[in-house]
XYZ file of N, CA and C in Angstrom:
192
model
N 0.826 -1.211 0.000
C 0.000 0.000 0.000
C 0.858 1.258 0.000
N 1.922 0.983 0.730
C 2.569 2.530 1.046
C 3.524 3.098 0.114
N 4.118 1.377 -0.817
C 4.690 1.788 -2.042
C 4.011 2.192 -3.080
N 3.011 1.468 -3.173
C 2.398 2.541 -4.095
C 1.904 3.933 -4.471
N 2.000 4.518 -3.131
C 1.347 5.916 -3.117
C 3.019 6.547 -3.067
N 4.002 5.895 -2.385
C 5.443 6.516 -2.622
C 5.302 6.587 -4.186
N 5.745 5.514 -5.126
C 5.512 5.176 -6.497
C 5.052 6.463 -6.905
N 3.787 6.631 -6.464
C 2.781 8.370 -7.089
C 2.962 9.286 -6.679
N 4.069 9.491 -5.449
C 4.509 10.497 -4.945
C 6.183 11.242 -5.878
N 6.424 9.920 -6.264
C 7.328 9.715 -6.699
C 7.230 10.629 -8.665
N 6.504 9.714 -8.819
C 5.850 10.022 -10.194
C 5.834 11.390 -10.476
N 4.902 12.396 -9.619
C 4.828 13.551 -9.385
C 5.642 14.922 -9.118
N 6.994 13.987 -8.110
C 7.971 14.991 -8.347
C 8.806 15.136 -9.232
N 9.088 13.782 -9.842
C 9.810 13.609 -11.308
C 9.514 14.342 -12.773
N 7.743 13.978 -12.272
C 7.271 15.061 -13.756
C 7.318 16.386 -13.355
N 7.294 16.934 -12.210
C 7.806 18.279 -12.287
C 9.116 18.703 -13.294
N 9.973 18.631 -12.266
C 11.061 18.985 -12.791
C 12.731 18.111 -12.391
N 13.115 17.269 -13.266
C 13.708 16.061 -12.696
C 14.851 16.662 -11.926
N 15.376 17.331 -12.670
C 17.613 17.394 -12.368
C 17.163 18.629 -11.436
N 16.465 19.458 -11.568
C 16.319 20.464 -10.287
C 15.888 19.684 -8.642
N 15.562 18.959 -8.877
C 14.989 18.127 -7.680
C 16.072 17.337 -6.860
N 16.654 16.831 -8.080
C 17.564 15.861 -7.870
C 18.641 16.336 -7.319
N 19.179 18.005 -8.014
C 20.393 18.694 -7.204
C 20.045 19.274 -5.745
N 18.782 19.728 -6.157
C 18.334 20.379 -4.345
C 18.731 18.745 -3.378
N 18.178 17.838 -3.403
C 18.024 16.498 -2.402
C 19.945 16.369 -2.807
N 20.261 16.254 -3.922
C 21.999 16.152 -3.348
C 22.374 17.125 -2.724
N 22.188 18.480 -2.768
C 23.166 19.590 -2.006
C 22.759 19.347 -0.740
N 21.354 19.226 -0.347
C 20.653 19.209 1.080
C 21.386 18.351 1.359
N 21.599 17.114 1.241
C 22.518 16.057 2.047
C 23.621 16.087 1.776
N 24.367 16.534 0.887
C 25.768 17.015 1.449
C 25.987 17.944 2.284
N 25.215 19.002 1.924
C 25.201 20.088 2.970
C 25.135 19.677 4.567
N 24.069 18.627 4.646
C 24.139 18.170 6.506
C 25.118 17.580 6.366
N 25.521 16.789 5.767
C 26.756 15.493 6.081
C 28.291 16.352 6.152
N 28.551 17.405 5.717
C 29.334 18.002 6.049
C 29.164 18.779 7.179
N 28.089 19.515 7.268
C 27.901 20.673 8.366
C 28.449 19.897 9.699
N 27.691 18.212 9.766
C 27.619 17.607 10.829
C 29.303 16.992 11.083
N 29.698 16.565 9.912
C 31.099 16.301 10.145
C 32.035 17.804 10.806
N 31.792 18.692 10.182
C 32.392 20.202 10.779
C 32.079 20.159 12.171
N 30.652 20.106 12.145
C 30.424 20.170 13.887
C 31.052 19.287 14.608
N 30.988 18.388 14.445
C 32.153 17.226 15.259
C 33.740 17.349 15.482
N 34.000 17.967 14.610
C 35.407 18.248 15.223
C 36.009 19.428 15.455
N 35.264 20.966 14.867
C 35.351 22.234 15.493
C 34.853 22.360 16.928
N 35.522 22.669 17.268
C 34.757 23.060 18.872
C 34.607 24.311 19.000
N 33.506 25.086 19.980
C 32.764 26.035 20.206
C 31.902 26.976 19.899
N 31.436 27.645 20.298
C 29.910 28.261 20.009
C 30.444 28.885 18.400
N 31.748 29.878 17.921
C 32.088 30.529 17.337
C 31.900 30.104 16.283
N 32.602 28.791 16.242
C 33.158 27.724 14.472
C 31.657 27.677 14.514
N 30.535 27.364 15.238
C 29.216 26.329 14.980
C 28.418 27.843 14.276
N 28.632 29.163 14.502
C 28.010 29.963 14.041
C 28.908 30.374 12.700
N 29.874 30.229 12.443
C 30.464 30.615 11.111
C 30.003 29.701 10.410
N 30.285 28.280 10.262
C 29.683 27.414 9.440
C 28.311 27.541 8.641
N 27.462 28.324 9.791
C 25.879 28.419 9.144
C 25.746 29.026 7.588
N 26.416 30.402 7.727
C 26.426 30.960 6.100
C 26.521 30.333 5.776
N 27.989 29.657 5.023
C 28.635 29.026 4.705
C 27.471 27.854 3.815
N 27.273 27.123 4.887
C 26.509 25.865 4.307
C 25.059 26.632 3.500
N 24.277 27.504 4.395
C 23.586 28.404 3.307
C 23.982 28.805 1.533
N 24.995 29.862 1.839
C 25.199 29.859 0.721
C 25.582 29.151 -0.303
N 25.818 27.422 0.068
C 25.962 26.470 -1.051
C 24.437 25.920 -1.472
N 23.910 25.746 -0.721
C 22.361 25.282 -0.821
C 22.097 26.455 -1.884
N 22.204 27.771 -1.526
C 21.352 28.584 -2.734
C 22.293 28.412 -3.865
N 23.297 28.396 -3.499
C 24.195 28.696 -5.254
C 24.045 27.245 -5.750
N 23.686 26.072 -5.082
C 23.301 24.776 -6.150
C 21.779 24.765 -6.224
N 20.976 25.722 -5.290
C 19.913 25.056 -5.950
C 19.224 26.426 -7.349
N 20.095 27.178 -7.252
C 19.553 28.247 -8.164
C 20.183 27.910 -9.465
């Protein structure tokens, strides 16, 4: 049951618009998988607030 409505969920975002979709869901998860690796080995409040742009401004410059 639940694949099938994934399947049509699926269907739907594809016929939108494929490779735009596809780069937003890659940058978004590179974007955490790095942020989170950064966070793990920078320490303190400072590095955890510089990083934020940072990972921002890759999300917009890949998904634009």
């Amino acid at each position: 049951m639940w694949k099938k409505s994934f399947e049509t969920f699926l269907e739907k975002i594809f016929h939108e618009n494929k490779l735009e979709i596809i780069f937003i869901i890659i940058s978004m998860t590179t974007c955490i998988y790095l942020y989170l690796n950064l966070f793990k080995y920078l320490s303190g409040f400072r590095s955890f607030l510089a990083i934020i742009p940072a990972v921002w401004k890759m999300i917009l410059s890949i998904s634009i």
